[in-house]
Short mmCIF file of C-alpha atoms in Angstrom, two decimals:
data_model
loop_
_atom_site.label_atom_id
_atom_site.label_comp_id
_atom_site.label_asym_id
_atom_site.label_seq_id
_atom_site.Cartn_x
_atom_site.Cartn_y
_atom_site.Cartn_z
CA MET A 1 16.51 -9.91 -19.94
CA ASN A 2 12.96 -9.32 -18.71
CA LYS A 3 12.10 -10.80 -15.35
CA ASP A 4 8.98 -12.87 -15.06
CA ARG A 5 6.20 -11.98 -12.63
CA THR A 6 7.29 -14.63 -10.10
CA GLN A 7 10.83 -13.25 -9.97
CA VAL A 8 9.57 -9.66 -9.60
CA HIS A 9 7.32 -10.71 -6.70
CA LYS A 10 10.12 -12.64 -5.00
CA GLU A 11 12.56 -9.72 -5.28
CA ALA A 12 9.96 -7.19 -4.10
CA LEU A 13 9.07 -9.25 -1.02
CA GLN A 14 12.76 -9.78 -0.28
CA ALA A 15 13.43 -6.03 -0.55
CA LEU A 16 10.52 -5.28 1.79
CA ASP A 17 11.81 -7.88 4.24
CA GLU A 18 15.33 -6.44 4.15
CA ASN A 19 13.94 -2.93 4.78
CA ASN A 20 11.64 -3.89 7.68
CA GLY A 21 8.50 -3.56 5.56
CA ILE A 22 9.14 0.06 4.59
CA GLY A 23 9.66 1.18 1.01
CA THR A 24 8.27 2.10 -2.37
CA LEU A 25 7.97 -0.58 -5.03
CA ASN A 26 8.59 0.92 -8.47
CA ILE A 27 7.18 -1.85 -10.65
CA GLU A 28 5.65 -1.82 -14.13
CA THR A 29 1.89 -1.73 -14.53
CA GLY A 30 0.42 -5.20 -14.83
CA LEU A 31 3.10 -7.10 -12.90
CA GLY A 32 0.99 -7.53 -9.78
CA LYS A 33 1.83 -4.88 -7.20
CA SER A 34 -1.41 -5.61 -5.34
CA LYS A 35 -0.59 -9.34 -5.21
CA ILE A 36 2.78 -8.49 -3.67
CA VAL A 37 0.98 -6.54 -0.94
CA ILE A 38 -1.41 -9.44 -0.33
CA ASP A 39 1.53 -11.87 -0.06
CA PHE A 40 3.18 -9.46 2.40
CA LEU A 41 -0.01 -9.49 4.51
CA PHE A 42 -0.04 -13.28 4.64
CA ASN A 43 3.67 -13.43 5.55
CA LYS A 44 4.01 -10.57 8.04
CA LEU A 45 0.68 -9.70 9.64
CA LYS A 46 -1.10 -11.48 12.44
CA THR A 47 -4.61 -11.70 13.82
CA GLY A 48 -5.91 -8.32 14.94
CA ASP A 49 -3.54 -6.26 12.80
CA THR A 50 -4.97 -3.40 10.75
CA VAL A 51 -4.16 -2.14 7.27
CA LEU A 52 -4.95 1.15 5.56
CA ILE A 53 -4.81 1.27 1.78
CA LEU A 54 -4.78 4.80 0.43
CA VAL A 55 -5.72 5.54 -3.17
CA PRO A 56 -5.80 8.78 -5.17
CA VAL A 57 -9.21 8.08 -6.76
CA THR A 58 -12.27 6.19 -5.49
CA LYS A 59 -12.30 3.86 -8.51
CA LEU A 60 -9.13 2.19 -7.21
CA ILE A 61 -10.98 1.09 -4.07
CA ASN A 62 -13.03 -1.25 -6.28
CA ASN A 63 -9.83 -2.58 -7.88
CA TRP A 64 -8.46 -3.46 -4.43
CA VAL A 65 -11.71 -5.19 -3.44
CA ASP A 66 -11.50 -7.24 -6.65
CA GLU A 67 -7.88 -8.22 -5.92
CA PHE A 68 -8.66 -9.31 -2.37
CA GLU A 69 -11.65 -11.30 -3.59
CA LYS A 70 -9.44 -12.96 -6.22
CA TRP A 71 -6.53 -13.90 -3.92
CA THR A 72 -7.99 -14.27 -0.40
CA CYS A 73 -10.92 -15.41 1.65
CA CYS A 74 -12.50 -12.13 2.67
CA HIS A 75 -15.64 -10.08 3.15
CA TYR A 76 -16.07 -6.46 2.06
CA ASP A 77 -18.37 -4.15 4.03
CA PHE A 78 -19.42 -1.36 1.66
CA SER A 79 -20.66 0.95 4.41
CA SER A 80 -17.35 1.02 6.29
CA GLN A 81 -15.11 0.44 3.25
CA CYS A 82 -13.46 -2.35 5.22
CA ILE A 83 -12.29 -5.77 4.11
CA THR A 84 -12.12 -8.52 6.71
CA MET A 85 -9.45 -10.91 5.45
CA VAL A 86 -9.05 -14.41 6.86
CA ILE A 87 -5.49 -15.35 7.80
CA ARG A 88 -4.12 -18.21 9.87
CA ASN A 89 -5.77 -18.21 13.29
CA GLY A 90 -8.05 -15.21 12.67
CA ASN A 91 -8.69 -12.06 10.67
CA ILE A 92 -7.16 -8.71 9.82
CA LYS A 93 -9.06 -5.54 8.93
CA ILE A 94 -8.18 -3.63 5.77
CA TYR A 95 -9.55 -0.12 5.44
CA LEU A 96 -9.75 1.55 2.02
CA GLU A 97 -9.69 5.33 1.78
CA THR A 98 -8.74 8.17 -0.53
CA VAL A 99 -5.70 10.28 0.25
CA GLN A 100 -7.91 13.37 -0.02
CA THR A 101 -9.60 12.26 3.21
CA ALA A 102 -6.69 10.66 5.05
CA TYR A 103 -4.07 13.39 4.70
CA LYS A 104 -5.96 15.38 7.35
CA TRP A 105 -5.85 12.59 9.96
CA THR A 106 -3.59 13.06 12.96
CA ASP A 107 -4.76 10.43 15.43
CA LYS A 108 -4.90 7.11 13.57
CA SER A 109 -2.42 4.25 13.45
CA TYR A 110 -2.21 0.98 11.54
CA THR A 111 0.05 -2.02 11.35
CA LEU A 112 0.54 -1.37 7.62
CA THR A 113 -0.28 1.56 5.38
CA VAL A 114 -0.21 1.02 1.61
CA TYR A 115 0.10 4.06 -0.68
CA ASP A 116 -1.29 3.03 -4.05
CA GLU A 117 0.02 5.33 -6.79
CA ILE A 118 2.31 6.94 -4.20
CA HIS A 119 3.73 9.31 -6.82
CA THR A 120 0.43 11.25 -6.53
CA MET A 121 0.92 11.57 -2.76
CA VAL A 122 4.48 12.87 -2.55
CA THR A 123 3.33 16.47 -2.70
CA GLU A 124 3.55 19.27 -0.18
CA GLU A 125 -0.06 18.75 0.89
CA TYR A 126 -0.77 15.03 0.53
CA HIS A 127 2.50 13.71 1.95
CA GLN A 128 0.90 14.29 5.37
CA ALA A 129 -0.85 10.96 4.75
CA ILE A 130 2.53 9.25 4.53
CA LYS A 131 3.14 10.40 8.10
CA ILE A 132 0.24 8.29 9.43
CA GLU A 133 1.68 6.06 12.15
CA SER A 134 2.38 2.56 10.82
CA THR A 135 4.80 -0.23 11.61
CA PHE A 136 5.05 -1.00 7.89
CA LYS A 137 4.69 1.41 4.93
CA ILE A 138 4.52 0.26 1.32
CA GLY A 139 4.36 2.66 -1.61
CA LEU A 140 3.26 1.36 -5.01
CA THR A 141 3.90 3.02 -8.34
CA ALA A 142 4.91 2.41 -11.92
CA THR A 143 6.40 5.90 -12.13
CA THR A 144 8.15 7.57 -9.20
CA ASP A 145 8.13 10.96 -10.98
CA VAL A 146 11.40 12.09 -9.35
CA VAL A 147 13.44 13.19 -12.37
CA GLY A 148 14.41 16.77 -11.63
CA ARG A 149 12.16 16.79 -8.52
CA THR A 150 14.32 17.02 -5.41
CA ASP A 151 11.20 17.85 -3.37
CA LYS A 152 9.57 14.52 -4.28
CA ARG A 153 12.83 12.59 -3.87
CA GLU A 154 13.22 14.03 -0.38
CA ILE A 155 9.71 12.94 0.67
CA TYR A 156 10.34 9.41 -0.63
CA ASN A 157 13.72 9.23 1.12
CA THR A 158 12.27 10.46 4.42
CA TYR A 159 9.10 8.33 4.62
CA CYS A 160 9.02 5.51 2.06
CA PRO A 161 12.32 5.07 0.15
CA ILE A 162 12.28 3.75 -3.39
#
């Protein structure tokens, strides 16, 4: 039996809650992984918290902006690639960046880091981005790409379990 979108979202949020906001969501394309993240923000984050969303290609930054504009009250600053999202009693800042830039960072921390298309980041080089200090870490993918790949499975297990 196929689960409907509502059930997938409910189970994903429950799994994140049970795992202290750390894990990779392996969910089919089109079922609303970005909406799950937005719901997580509303449920878990508070005024002043910060979020980093990492993407493998710049085009996905625009997709995230569109999703936040669809589901939240927010403002996007193109020059800083930052979304200010209104939540109860204030705002949170959401920074959008490519993994090609962020994997070199060693001195940044966020309340939540989201790894969009995480399967492209569980590599010897780019997994450094998964080490960015965060209270919560959410990986998103429709394909974990771990079959026969113990190296990738190990990175997931260490930093952002499936």
